[in-house]
PDB file of C-alpha atoms in Angstrom:
ATOM      1  CA  MET A  65      41.500  38.164  32.178  1.00 56.00           C
ATOM      2  CA  LEU A  66      38.409  37.673  30.552  1.00 63.00           C
ATOM      3  CA  VAL A  67      38.838  34.188  29.599  1.00 73.00           C
ATOM      4  CA  LEU A  68      40.292  33.190  33.069  1.00 69.00           C
ATOM      5  CA  ASP A  69      37.269  34.290  34.942  1.00 69.00           C
ATOM      6  CA  VAL A  70      34.986  32.286  32.961  1.00 74.00           C
ATOM      7  CA  VAL A  71      37.601  28.904  33.655  1.00 77.00           C
ATOM      8  CA  LEU A  72      37.945  29.879  36.745  1.00 71.00           C
ATOM      9  CA  VAL A  73      33.853  29.659  36.882  1.00 75.00           C
ATOM     10  CA  ILE A  74      33.076  26.560  35.072  1.00 80.00           C
ATOM     11  CA  ALA A  75      36.169  25.079  36.896  1.00 75.00           C
ATOM     12  CA  THR A  76      33.790  26.446  40.042  1.00 72.00           C
ATOM     13  CA  VAL A  77      30.863  24.540  39.112  1.00 77.00           C
ATOM     14  CA  ALA A  78      32.333  21.413  37.846  1.00 77.00           C
ATOM     15  CA  VAL A  79      33.532  21.228  41.717  1.00 68.00           C
ATOM     16  CA  ILE A  80      30.238  21.829  43.174  1.00 70.00           C
ATOM     17  CA  ALA A  81      28.669  19.280  41.082  1.00 73.00           C
ATOM     18  CA  ALA A  82      31.600  16.636  41.941  1.00 70.00           C
ATOM     19  CA  GLY A  83      31.090  18.561  45.831  1.00 64.00           C
ATOM     20  CA  LEU A  84      27.014  17.169  45.773  1.00 67.00           C
ATOM     21  CA  HIS A  85      28.214  13.448  44.002  1.00 70.00           C
ATOM     22  CA  LEU A  86      30.133  12.739  46.960  1.00 69.00           C
ATOM     23  CA  GLY A  87      28.388  13.569  50.210  1.00 68.00           C
ATOM     24  CA  PRO A  88      29.627  16.357  53.551  1.00 69.00           C
ATOM     25  CA  HIS A  89      32.747  15.464  52.516  1.00 70.00           C
ATOM     26  CA  GLY A  90      33.203  16.979  48.979  1.00 67.00           C
ATOM     27  CA  SER A  91      31.327  19.502  49.683  1.00 67.00           C
ATOM     28  CA  ILE A  92      33.578  21.004  52.035  1.00 71.00           C
ATOM     29  CA  VAL A  93      36.782  20.490  50.121  1.00 71.00           C
ATOM     30  CA  ALA A  94      34.512  22.010  46.804  1.00 68.00           C
ATOM     31  CA  GLY A  95      33.664  25.128  49.373  1.00 71.00           C
ATOM     32  CA  VAL A  96      37.611  25.186  50.182  1.00 75.00           C
ATOM     33  CA  ILE A  97      38.357  25.237  46.525  1.00 74.00           C
ATOM     34  CA  GLY A  98      35.394  27.202  45.593  1.00 71.00           C
ATOM     35  CA  THR A  99      36.743  30.464  47.871  1.00 74.00           C
ATOM     36  CA  LEU A 100      40.513  29.244  46.431  1.00 76.00           C
ATOM     37  CA  LEU A 101      39.586  29.740  43.416  1.00 72.00           C
ATOM     38  CA  ALA A 102      37.309  33.533  43.698  1.00 72.00           C
ATOM     39  CA  LEU A 103      40.626  34.617  46.418  1.00 72.00           C
ATOM     40  CA  SER A 104      42.619  33.525  43.302  1.00 73.00           C
ATOM     41  CA  SER A 105      40.640  35.664  40.901  1.00 71.00           C
ATOM     42  CA  ILE A 106      40.577  38.750  42.960  1.00 68.00           C
ATOM     43  CA  VAL A 107      44.274  38.277  43.765  1.00 71.00           C
ATOM     44  CA  LEU A 108      44.497  38.449  39.658  1.00 70.00           C
ATOM     45  CA  ALA A 109      42.507  42.037  39.359  1.00 67.00           C
ATOM     46  CA  ALA A 110      44.272  43.056  42.015  1.00 66.00           C
ATOM     47  CA  SER A 111      47.474  43.002  39.396  1.00 69.00           C
ATOM     48  CA  VAL A 112      45.520  44.661  36.689  1.00 69.00           C
ATOM     49  CA  SER A 113      43.817  47.763  39.137  1.00 63.00           C
ATOM     50  CA  GLN A 114      45.294  48.222  42.444  1.00 63.00           C
ATOM     51  CA  ARG A 115      42.139  50.648  42.332  1.00 62.00           C
ATOM     52  CA  SER A 116      39.245  47.751  42.188  1.00 60.00           C
ATOM     53  CA  VAL A 117      40.555  45.412  44.659  1.00 61.00           C
ATOM     54  CA  PRO A 118      38.555  46.662  47.898  1.00 70.00           C
ATOM     55  CA  THR A 119      35.096  46.809  45.903  1.00 72.00           C
ATOM     56  CA  LEU A 120      35.412  43.324  44.874  1.00 67.00           C
ATOM     57  CA  LEU A 121      36.227  42.002  48.242  1.00 70.00           C
ATOM     58  CA  TRP A 122      33.589  42.997  49.732  1.00 74.00           C
ATOM     59  CA  ILE A 123      31.188  41.914  46.710  1.00 76.00           C
ATOM     60  CA  LEU A 124      33.023  38.520  47.334  1.00 72.00           C
ATOM     61  CA  ILE A 125      32.144  39.163  51.087  1.00 73.00           C
ATOM     62  CA  GLY A 126      28.318  39.875  50.815  1.00 79.00           C
ATOM     63  CA  PHE A 127      27.855  37.473  47.858  1.00 81.00           C
ATOM     64  CA  ALA A 128      29.921  35.200  50.386  1.00 75.00           C
ATOM     65  CA  LEU A 129      27.860  36.087  53.579  1.00 77.00           C
ATOM     66  CA  LEU A 130      24.535  35.897  51.161  1.00 85.00           C
ATOM     67  CA  ALA A 131      24.876  32.323  50.450  1.00 81.00           C
ATOM     68  CA  SER A 132      25.465  31.226  53.461  1.00 78.00           C
ATOM     69  CA  VAL A 133      22.364  33.171  54.992  1.00 83.00           C
ATOM     70  CA  ALA A 134      20.005  31.771  52.149  1.00 86.00           C
ATOM     71  CA  ALA A 135      21.719  28.274  52.413  1.00 82.00           C
ATOM     72  CA  TRP A 136      21.296  28.330  56.779  1.00 83.00           C
ATOM     73  CA  VAL A 137      17.492  28.902  55.907  1.00 87.00           C
ATOM     74  CA  ALA A 138      16.539  26.469  53.047  1.00 86.00           C
ATOM     75  CA  GLY A 139      18.757  23.693  55.327  1.00 81.00           C
ATOM     76  CA  ILE A 140      16.653  24.891  58.499  1.00 86.00           C
ATOM     77  CA  TYR A 141      13.320  24.805  56.712  1.00 87.00           C
ATOM     78  CA  LEU A 142      14.183  21.857  54.873  1.00 83.00           C
ATOM     79  CA  ILE A 143      15.103  19.720  58.018  1.00 82.00           C
ATOM     80  CA  ARG A 144      12.014  20.898  60.267  1.00 84.00           C
ATOM     81  CA  ARG A 145      10.417  19.483  56.636  1.00 82.00           C
ATOM     82  CA  THR A 146      11.616  16.615  56.953  1.00 76.00           C
ATOM     83  CA  ARG A 147      11.317  15.919  60.723  1.00 77.00           C
ATOM     84  CA  SER A 148       7.160  16.340  60.044  1.00 74.00           C
ATOM     85  CA  MET A 149       6.836  13.577  57.625  1.00 67.00           C
ATOM     86  CA  PRO A 150       6.557   9.752  58.157  1.00 61.00           C
ATOM     87  CA  SER A 151       9.151   7.607  57.661  1.00 61.00           C
ATOM     88  CA  MET A 152       8.390   4.933  55.462  1.00 59.00           C
ATOM     89  CA  SER A 153       9.444   2.198  58.107  1.00 62.00           C
ATOM     90  CA  ASN A 154       6.600   3.542  60.684  1.00 64.00           C
ATOM     91  CA  ARG A 155       4.396   4.233  57.275  1.00 64.00           C
ATOM     92  CA  LEU A 156       4.557  -0.549  56.614  1.00 68.00           C
ATOM     93  CA  ALA A 157       4.862  -1.075  59.577  1.00 70.00           C
ATOM     94  CA  ARG A 158       1.086   0.935  59.999  1.00 74.00           C
ATOM     95  CA  ILE A 159       0.466  -1.184  56.954  1.00 78.00           C
ATOM     96  CA  TYR A 160       1.310  -4.397  58.481  1.00 74.00           C
ATOM     97  CA  ASP A 161      -1.446  -6.614  59.853  1.00 76.00           C
ATOM     98  CA  SER A 162      -4.289  -4.221  58.286  1.00 81.00           C
ATOM     99  CA  GLN A 163      -7.432  -4.458  56.802  1.00 88.00           C
ATOM    100  CA  GLY A 164      -7.574  -3.614  52.703  1.00 90.00           C
ATOM    101  CA  THR A 165      -9.902  -3.468  49.930  1.00 93.00           C
ATOM    102  CA  VAL A 166      -9.397  -5.588  46.613  1.00 93.00           C
ATOM    103  CA  THR A 167      -9.614  -3.245  43.894  1.00 93.00           C
ATOM    104  CA  ALA A 168      -8.368  -5.366  41.503  1.00 90.00           C
ATOM    105  CA  ASP A 169      -8.482  -9.036  41.490  1.00 89.00           C
ATOM    106  CA  ILE A 170      -5.956 -10.643  43.269  1.00 90.00           C
ATOM    107  CA  ASP A 171      -5.083 -14.505  40.767  1.00 87.00           C
ATOM    108  CA  PRO A 172      -1.865 -14.597  41.973  1.00 86.00           C
ATOM    109  CA  ILE A 173      -0.645 -10.889  41.659  1.00 91.00           C
ATOM    110  CA  GLY A 174      -2.883  -7.504  42.285  1.00 92.00           C
ATOM    111  CA  THR A 175      -4.132  -4.194  43.930  1.00 93.00           C
ATOM    112  CA  VAL A 176      -5.311  -3.903  47.169  1.00 94.00           C
ATOM    113  CA  LEU A 177      -7.078  -0.228  48.888  1.00 92.00           C
ATOM    114  CA  ILE A 178      -5.005  -0.276  52.276  1.00 88.00           C
ATOM    115  CA  ALA A 179      -5.040   3.092  54.311  1.00 82.00           C
ATOM    116  CA  GLY A 180      -6.234   5.263  51.675  1.00 85.00           C
ATOM    117  CA  GLU A 181      -2.866   3.716  49.408  1.00 86.00           C
ATOM    118  CA  SER A 182      -3.388   1.756  45.919  1.00 90.00           C
ATOM    119  CA  TRP A 183      -0.907  -0.995  47.146  1.00 89.00           C
ATOM    120  CA  SER A 184       0.260  -3.903  44.392  1.00 91.00           C
ATOM    121  CA  ALA A 185      -0.637  -7.743  45.834  1.00 92.00           C
ATOM    122  CA  GLU A 186       0.322 -11.013  45.843  1.00 92.00           C
ATOM    123  CA  SER A 187      -2.518 -13.381  47.300  1.00 90.00           C
ATOM    124  CA  GLN A 188      -0.946 -16.330  50.122  1.00 89.00           C
ATOM    125  CA  ALA A 189      -4.469 -18.028  49.723  1.00 86.00           C
ATOM    126  CA  GLY A 190      -4.646 -18.293  45.602  1.00 86.00           C
ATOM    127  CA  ARG A 191      -7.313 -16.280  43.884  1.00 90.00           C
ATOM    128  CA  ILE A 192      -9.095 -12.977  45.885  1.00 90.00           C
ATOM    129  CA  PRO A 193     -11.901 -11.484  43.458  1.00 90.00           C
ATOM    130  CA  LEU A 194     -12.431  -7.316  43.284  1.00 91.00           C
ATOM    131  CA  GLY A 195     -14.499  -6.239  46.319  1.00 91.00           C
ATOM    132  CA  SER A 196     -12.794  -8.773  49.125  1.00 90.00           C
ATOM    133  CA  LYS A 197     -11.556  -7.757  52.148  1.00 92.00           C
ATOM    134  CA  VAL A 198      -7.614  -8.663  53.062  1.00 92.00           C
ATOM    135  CA  PHE A 199      -5.198  -8.589  55.673  1.00 90.00           C
ATOM    136  CA  VAL A 200      -1.474  -7.517  55.165  1.00 89.00           C
ATOM    137  CA  THR A 201       0.817 -10.987  56.343  1.00 88.00           C
ATOM    138  CA  ASP A 202       4.025  -9.236  54.672  1.00 86.00           C
ATOM    139  CA  ILE A 203       5.684  -6.758  52.658  1.00 85.00           C
ATOM    140  CA  VAL A 204       8.288  -7.617  50.467  1.00 86.00           C
ATOM    141  CA  GLY A 205       9.987  -4.280  48.988  1.00 82.00           C
ATOM    142  CA  LEU A 206       6.084  -2.249  47.653  1.00 83.00           C
ATOM    143  CA  ARG A 207       4.099  -5.507  47.098  1.00 89.00           C
ATOM    144  CA  LEU A 208       1.868  -6.745  49.996  1.00 90.00           C
ATOM    145  CA  LYS A 209       1.630  -9.919  50.886  1.00 91.00           C
ATOM    146  CA  VAL A 210      -1.923 -10.559  51.556  1.00 91.00           C
ATOM    147  CA  ILE A 211      -4.402 -14.004  53.019  1.00 91.00           C
ATOM    148  CA  PRO A 212      -8.062 -13.213  52.824  1.00 90.00           C
ATOM    149  CA  GLU A 213     -10.748 -12.597  55.719  1.00 85.00           C
ATOM    150  CA  ALA A 214     -12.405 -15.432  56.767  1.00 75.00           C
ATOM    151  CA  THR A 215     -16.161 -15.626  56.277  1.00 54.00           C
ATOM    152  CA  ASN A 216     -16.887 -18.667  57.291  1.00 45.00           C
ATOM    153  CA  VAL A 217     -15.536 -19.443  60.869  1.00 40.00           C
ATOM    154  CA  THR A 218     -15.342 -22.621  61.643  1.00 45.00           C
ATOM    155  CA  GLU A 219     -15.434 -24.230  65.539  1.00 41.00           C
ATOM    156  CA  THR A 220     -12.806 -26.721  66.113  1.00 40.00           C
ATOM    157  CA  LYS A 221     -13.816 -29.421  68.791  1.00 43.00           C
ATOM    158  CA  ASN A 222     -11.641 -29.646  71.523  1.00 45.00           C
ATOM    159  CA  PRO A 223     -10.727 -33.537  70.640  1.00 45.00           C
ATOM    160  CA  LYS A 224     -11.317 -34.833  73.786  1.00 49.00           C
ATOM    161  CA  GLU A 225     -14.775 -34.395  72.663  1.00 48.00           C
ATOM    162  CA  LEU A 226     -15.056 -36.682  70.094  1.00 46.00           C
TER     163      LEU A 226
END
């Protein structure tokens, strides 16, 4: 009897682990199989002793209710926490076309500080020294493409004036 219970517990853990890797549909299947395994254990116990069936059934029902409530509370908490976090696309959109400061020489790769975060950056205009101001022109993966801030703005004359 004890050997079968251990085998059923190991099978239940294996089914739950498989369900975690297979996504929501796998979790539903794992839940059904796990429930069937638990019920088969109760039926097996019932065949051995008629007195322990109601006790085992109430323990199973109590555990199922407790696990359901815990999963529901954890799910609500995680959903609220996830929704309150800014998405990565919004964060990257805010960084795009913003100004930052070079924290390690960019020749052609270095680091910049933008919006309080340190980013790997690649220069699109040659070497950029430490402390220079840069603008983000593109984002490729987790690397920013930057250009130096224009320090000498030259006036462009109208071709008709020449």
